[in-house]
Coordinates of C-alpha atoms in Angstrom, one line a residue:
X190 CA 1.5 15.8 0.5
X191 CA -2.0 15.8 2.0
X192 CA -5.0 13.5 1.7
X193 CA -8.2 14.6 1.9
X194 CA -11.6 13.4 1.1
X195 CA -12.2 10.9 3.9
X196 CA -16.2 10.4 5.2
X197 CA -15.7 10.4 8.6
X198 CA -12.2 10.9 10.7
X199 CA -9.5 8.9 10.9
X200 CA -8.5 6.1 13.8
X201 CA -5.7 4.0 12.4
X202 CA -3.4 3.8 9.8
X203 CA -1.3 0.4 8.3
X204 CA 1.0 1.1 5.5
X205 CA 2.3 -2.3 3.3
X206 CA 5.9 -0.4 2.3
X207 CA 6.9 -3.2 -0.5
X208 CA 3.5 -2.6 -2.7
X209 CA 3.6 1.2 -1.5
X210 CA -0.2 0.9 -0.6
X211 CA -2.1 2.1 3.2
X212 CA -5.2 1.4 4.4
X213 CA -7.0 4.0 6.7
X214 CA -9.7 2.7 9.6
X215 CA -12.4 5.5 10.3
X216 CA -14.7 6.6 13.4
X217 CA -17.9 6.2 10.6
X218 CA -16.7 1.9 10.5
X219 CA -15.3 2.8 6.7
X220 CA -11.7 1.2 5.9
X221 CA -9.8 3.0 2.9
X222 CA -7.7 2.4 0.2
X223 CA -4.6 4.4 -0.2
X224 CA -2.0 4.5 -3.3
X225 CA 1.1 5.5 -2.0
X226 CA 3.1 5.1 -5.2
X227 CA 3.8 8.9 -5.5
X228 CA 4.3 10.0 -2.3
X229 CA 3.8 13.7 -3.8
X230 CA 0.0 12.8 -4.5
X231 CA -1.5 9.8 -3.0
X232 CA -5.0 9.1 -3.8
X233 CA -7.8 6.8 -2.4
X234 CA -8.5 3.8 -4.2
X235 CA -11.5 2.5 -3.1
X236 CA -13.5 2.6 0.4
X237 CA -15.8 -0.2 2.1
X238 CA -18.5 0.3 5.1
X239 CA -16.8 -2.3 7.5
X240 CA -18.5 -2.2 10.3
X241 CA -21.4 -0.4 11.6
X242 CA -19.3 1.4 14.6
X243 CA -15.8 2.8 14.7
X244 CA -12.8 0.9 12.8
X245 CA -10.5 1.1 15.5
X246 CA -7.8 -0.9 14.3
X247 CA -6.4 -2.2 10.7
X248 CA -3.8 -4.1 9.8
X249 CA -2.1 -6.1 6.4
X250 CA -0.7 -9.2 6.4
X251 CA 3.0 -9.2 6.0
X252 CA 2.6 -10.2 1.7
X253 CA 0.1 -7.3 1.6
X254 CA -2.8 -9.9 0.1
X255 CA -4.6 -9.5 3.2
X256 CA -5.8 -7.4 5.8
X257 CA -8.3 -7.5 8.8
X258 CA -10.0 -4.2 10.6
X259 CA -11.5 -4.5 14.1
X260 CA -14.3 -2.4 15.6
X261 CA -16.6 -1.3 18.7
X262 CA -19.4 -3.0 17.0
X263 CA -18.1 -6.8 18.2
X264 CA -16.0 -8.1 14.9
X265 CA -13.7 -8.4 12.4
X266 CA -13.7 -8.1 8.9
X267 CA -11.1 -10.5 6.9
X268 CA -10.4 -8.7 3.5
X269 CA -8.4 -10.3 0.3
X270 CA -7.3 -9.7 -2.9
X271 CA -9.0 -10.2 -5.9
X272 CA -7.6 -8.9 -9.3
X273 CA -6.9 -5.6 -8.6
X274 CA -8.4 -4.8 -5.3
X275 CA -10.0 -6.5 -2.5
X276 CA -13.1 -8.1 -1.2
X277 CA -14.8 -8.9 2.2
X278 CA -14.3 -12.6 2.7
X279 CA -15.8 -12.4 6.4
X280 CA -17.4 -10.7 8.7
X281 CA -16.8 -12.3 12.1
X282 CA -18.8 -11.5 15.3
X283 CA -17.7 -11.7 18.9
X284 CA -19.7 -11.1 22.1
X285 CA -18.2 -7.6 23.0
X286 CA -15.7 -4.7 21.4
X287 CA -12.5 -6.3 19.6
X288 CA -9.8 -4.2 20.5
X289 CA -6.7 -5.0 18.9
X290 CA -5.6 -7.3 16.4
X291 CA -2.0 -9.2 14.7
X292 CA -0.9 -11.5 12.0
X293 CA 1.2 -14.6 13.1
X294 CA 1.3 -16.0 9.5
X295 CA 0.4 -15.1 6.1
X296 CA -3.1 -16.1 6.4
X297 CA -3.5 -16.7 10.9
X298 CA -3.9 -13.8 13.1
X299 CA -4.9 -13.0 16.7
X300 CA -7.4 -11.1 18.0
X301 CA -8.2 -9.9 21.8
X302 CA -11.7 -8.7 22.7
X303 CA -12.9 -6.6 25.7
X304 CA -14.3 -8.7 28.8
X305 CA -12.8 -12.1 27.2
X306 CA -9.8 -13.7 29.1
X307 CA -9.1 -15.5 25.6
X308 CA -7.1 -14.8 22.7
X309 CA -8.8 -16.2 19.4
X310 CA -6.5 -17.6 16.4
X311 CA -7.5 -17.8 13.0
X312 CA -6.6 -19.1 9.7
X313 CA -8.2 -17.5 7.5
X314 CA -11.7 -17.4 8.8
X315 CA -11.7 -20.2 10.4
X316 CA -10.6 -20.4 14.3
X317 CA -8.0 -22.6 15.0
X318 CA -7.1 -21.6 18.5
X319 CA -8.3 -19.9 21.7
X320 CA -5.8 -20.1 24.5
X321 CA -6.8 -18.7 28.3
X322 CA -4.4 -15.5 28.8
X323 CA -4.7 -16.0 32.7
X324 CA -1.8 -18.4 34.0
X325 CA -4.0 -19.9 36.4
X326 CA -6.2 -20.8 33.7
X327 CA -9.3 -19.7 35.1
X328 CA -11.6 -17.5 33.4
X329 CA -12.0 -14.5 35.4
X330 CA -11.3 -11.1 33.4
X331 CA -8.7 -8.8 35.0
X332 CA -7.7 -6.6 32.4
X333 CA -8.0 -5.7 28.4
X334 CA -5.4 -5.7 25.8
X335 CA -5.3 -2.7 24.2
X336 CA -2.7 -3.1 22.0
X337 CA -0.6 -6.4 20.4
X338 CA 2.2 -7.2 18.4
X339 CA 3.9 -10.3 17.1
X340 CA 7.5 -11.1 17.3
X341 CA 9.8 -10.9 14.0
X342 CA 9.9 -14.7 13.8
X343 CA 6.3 -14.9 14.6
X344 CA 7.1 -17.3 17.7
X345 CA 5.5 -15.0 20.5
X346 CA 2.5 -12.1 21.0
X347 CA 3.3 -9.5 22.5
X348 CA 0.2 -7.9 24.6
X349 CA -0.7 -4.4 26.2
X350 CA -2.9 -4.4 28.5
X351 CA -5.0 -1.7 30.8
X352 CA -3.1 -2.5 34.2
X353 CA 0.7 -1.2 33.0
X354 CA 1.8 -4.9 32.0
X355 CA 2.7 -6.4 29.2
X356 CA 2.7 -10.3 28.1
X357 CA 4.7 -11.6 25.7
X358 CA 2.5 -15.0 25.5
X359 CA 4.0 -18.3 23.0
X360 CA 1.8 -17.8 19.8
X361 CA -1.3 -20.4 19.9
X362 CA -0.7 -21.3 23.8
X363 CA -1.7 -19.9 26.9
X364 CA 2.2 -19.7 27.9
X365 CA 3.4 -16.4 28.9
X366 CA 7.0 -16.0 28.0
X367 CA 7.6 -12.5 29.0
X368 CA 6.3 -9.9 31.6
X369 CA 7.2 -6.3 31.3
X370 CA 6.2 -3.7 34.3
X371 CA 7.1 -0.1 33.8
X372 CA 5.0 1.4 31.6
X373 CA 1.9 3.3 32.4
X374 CA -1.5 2.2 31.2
X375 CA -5.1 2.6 31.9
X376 CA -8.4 2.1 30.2
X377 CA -8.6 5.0 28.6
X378 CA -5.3 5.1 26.9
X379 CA -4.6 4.1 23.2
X380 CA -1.5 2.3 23.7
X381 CA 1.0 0.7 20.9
X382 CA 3.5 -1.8 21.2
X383 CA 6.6 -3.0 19.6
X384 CA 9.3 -5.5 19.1
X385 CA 12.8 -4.0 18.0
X386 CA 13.5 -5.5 14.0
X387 CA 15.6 -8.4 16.1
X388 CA 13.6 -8.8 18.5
X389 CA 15.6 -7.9 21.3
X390 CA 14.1 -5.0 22.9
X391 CA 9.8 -4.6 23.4
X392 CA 8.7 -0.5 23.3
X393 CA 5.4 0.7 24.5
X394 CA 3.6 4.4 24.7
X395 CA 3.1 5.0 28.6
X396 CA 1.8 8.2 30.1
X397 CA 2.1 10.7 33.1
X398 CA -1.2 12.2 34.1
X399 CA -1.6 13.7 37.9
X400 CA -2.5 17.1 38.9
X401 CA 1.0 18.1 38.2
X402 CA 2.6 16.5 35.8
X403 CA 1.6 15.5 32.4
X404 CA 3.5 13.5 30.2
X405 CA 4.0 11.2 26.8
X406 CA 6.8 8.6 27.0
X407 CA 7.9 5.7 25.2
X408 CA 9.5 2.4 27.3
X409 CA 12.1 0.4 26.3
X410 CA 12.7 -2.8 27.5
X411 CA 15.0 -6.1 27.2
X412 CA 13.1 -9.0 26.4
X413 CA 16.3 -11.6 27.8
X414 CA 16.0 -10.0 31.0
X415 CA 12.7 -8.7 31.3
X416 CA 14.2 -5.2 32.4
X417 CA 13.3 -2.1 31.8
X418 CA 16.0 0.3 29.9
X419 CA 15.1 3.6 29.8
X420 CA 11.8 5.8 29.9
X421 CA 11.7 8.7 27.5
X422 CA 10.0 11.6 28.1
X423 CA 8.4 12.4 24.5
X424 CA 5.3 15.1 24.7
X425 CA 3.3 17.3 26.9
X426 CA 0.7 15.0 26.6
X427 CA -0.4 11.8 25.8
X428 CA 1.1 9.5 23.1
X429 CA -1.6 9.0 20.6
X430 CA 0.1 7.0 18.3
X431 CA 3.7 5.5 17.4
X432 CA 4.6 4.0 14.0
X433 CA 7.9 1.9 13.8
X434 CA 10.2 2.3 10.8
X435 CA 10.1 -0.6 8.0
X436 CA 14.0 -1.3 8.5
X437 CA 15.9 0.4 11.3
X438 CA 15.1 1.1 14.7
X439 CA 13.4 4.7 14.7
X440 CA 10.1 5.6 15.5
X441 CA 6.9 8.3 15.0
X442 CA 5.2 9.5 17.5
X443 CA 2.1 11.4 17.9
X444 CA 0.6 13.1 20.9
X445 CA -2.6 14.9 22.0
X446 CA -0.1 17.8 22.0
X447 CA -0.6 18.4 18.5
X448 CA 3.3 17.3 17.8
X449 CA 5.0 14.8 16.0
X450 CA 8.3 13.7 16.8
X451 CA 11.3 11.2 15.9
X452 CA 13.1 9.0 17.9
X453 CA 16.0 7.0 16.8
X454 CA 16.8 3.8 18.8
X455 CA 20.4 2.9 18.0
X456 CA 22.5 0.5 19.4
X457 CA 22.5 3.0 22.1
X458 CA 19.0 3.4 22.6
X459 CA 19.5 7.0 22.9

């Protein structure tokens, strides 16, 4: 099937598979609607100007009553349901781009914001935490997270940042649990990480790029040891994108190679 009618193009997609609905962020700040109830012909439901620069990131909360989009313009925009739909509850302003965001509860999520050592909780709209990610706690500003992801139980957040690290930091504490090396990441990637359904591996999109060799992978690590598993090679390019499956371990990934592929992650990992 294919969906068209979109005002400006498209940056991120979040799909909530239990009420078979998706929500599209766009490079004109919009943040769409999708019914997904007949995969054959999905349709847009309803569109909302959410920020006045690029949505680059959108996300529902794990009931699908909520969702939060994040942009270049400095916030984040809180929506919820009412009756049918949903409304704006909030627009939230922050001192510089909000790059990434994650739910840690039905109603508390995470955000990380460029040039800010913190990570701000919320409940709702109002913020209930903001906890130093640098483990000396000083305030100094070393590197962005690009990309985050909370645990299955909710307990830890997983971050990806610019320098080819990832922290797996205790939600709501400065605490950092995990540290995975391997990967490669700069600033001008668009990474995405992952926790396996049992949390017991962590995936991120890394890439290859010198004056020979260009490549799109995906790592694989164990979170127990800390140790990377395996690096696979996955496009000519670099990863643009990678969506997890809803209930086993395979994944979707999409490259600036114009190709999509499928990996399955087994108990193999292969």
């Amino acid at each position: 099937a294919e969906l068209t009618g979109f005002t400006s193009p498209l940056l991120a997609v979040s799909v909530h598979h239990a009420s078979k609905r998706g929500l599209v962020a766009c490079m004109g700040g919009e943040v769409v609607l999708v019914d997904l109830s007949t995969t054959a012909s999905p349709k847009i439901v309803e569109q909302w100007k959410a920020h006045t620069k690029m949505a680059q990131g959108v996300s529902w909360n794990p009931q699908g009553t909520r969702f939060v989009t994040v942009s270049k313009d400095a916030s984040a925009s809180l929506f919820a349901a009412k009756d049918d739909s949903f409304q704006l509850v909030k627009n939230l302003p922050f001192l510089n781009e909000v790059t990434c965001m994650t739910w840690i509860s039905e109603t508390e999520w995470v955000v990380a914001v460029r040039e800010d050592n913190n990570l701000h909780y919320f409940d709702e709209t109002t913020e209930v935490a903001k906890t130093n990610m640098n483990a000396t706690g000083d305030s100094h500003v070393s590197f962005a997270v690009l990309s985050m992801q909370a645990s299955p139980d909710r307990s830890m957040v997983l971050c990806c940042t610019d320098k080819s690290r990832l922290i797996a930091f205790r939600a709501k504490s400065s605490f950092q649990a995990r540290n995975f090396y391997g990967a490669t990441v700069d600033s001008f990637d668009t990474p995405v990480c992952a926790w396996s359904h049992d949390g017991t591996f962590v995936y991120c999109t890394s890439s290859v790029n010198t004056s020979t060799l260009l490549l799109g992978q995906v790592v694989v690590w164990e979170v127990k040891s800390q140790s990377k598993l395996m690096t696979i090679d996955v496009h000519d390019k670099n990863v643009r994108t990678m969506a997890q499956h809803p209930y086993t371990e395979a994944f979707v990934t999409g490259s600036f190679d114009k190709a999509v592929k499928v990996l399955a992650c087994g108990a193999g990992l292969s």
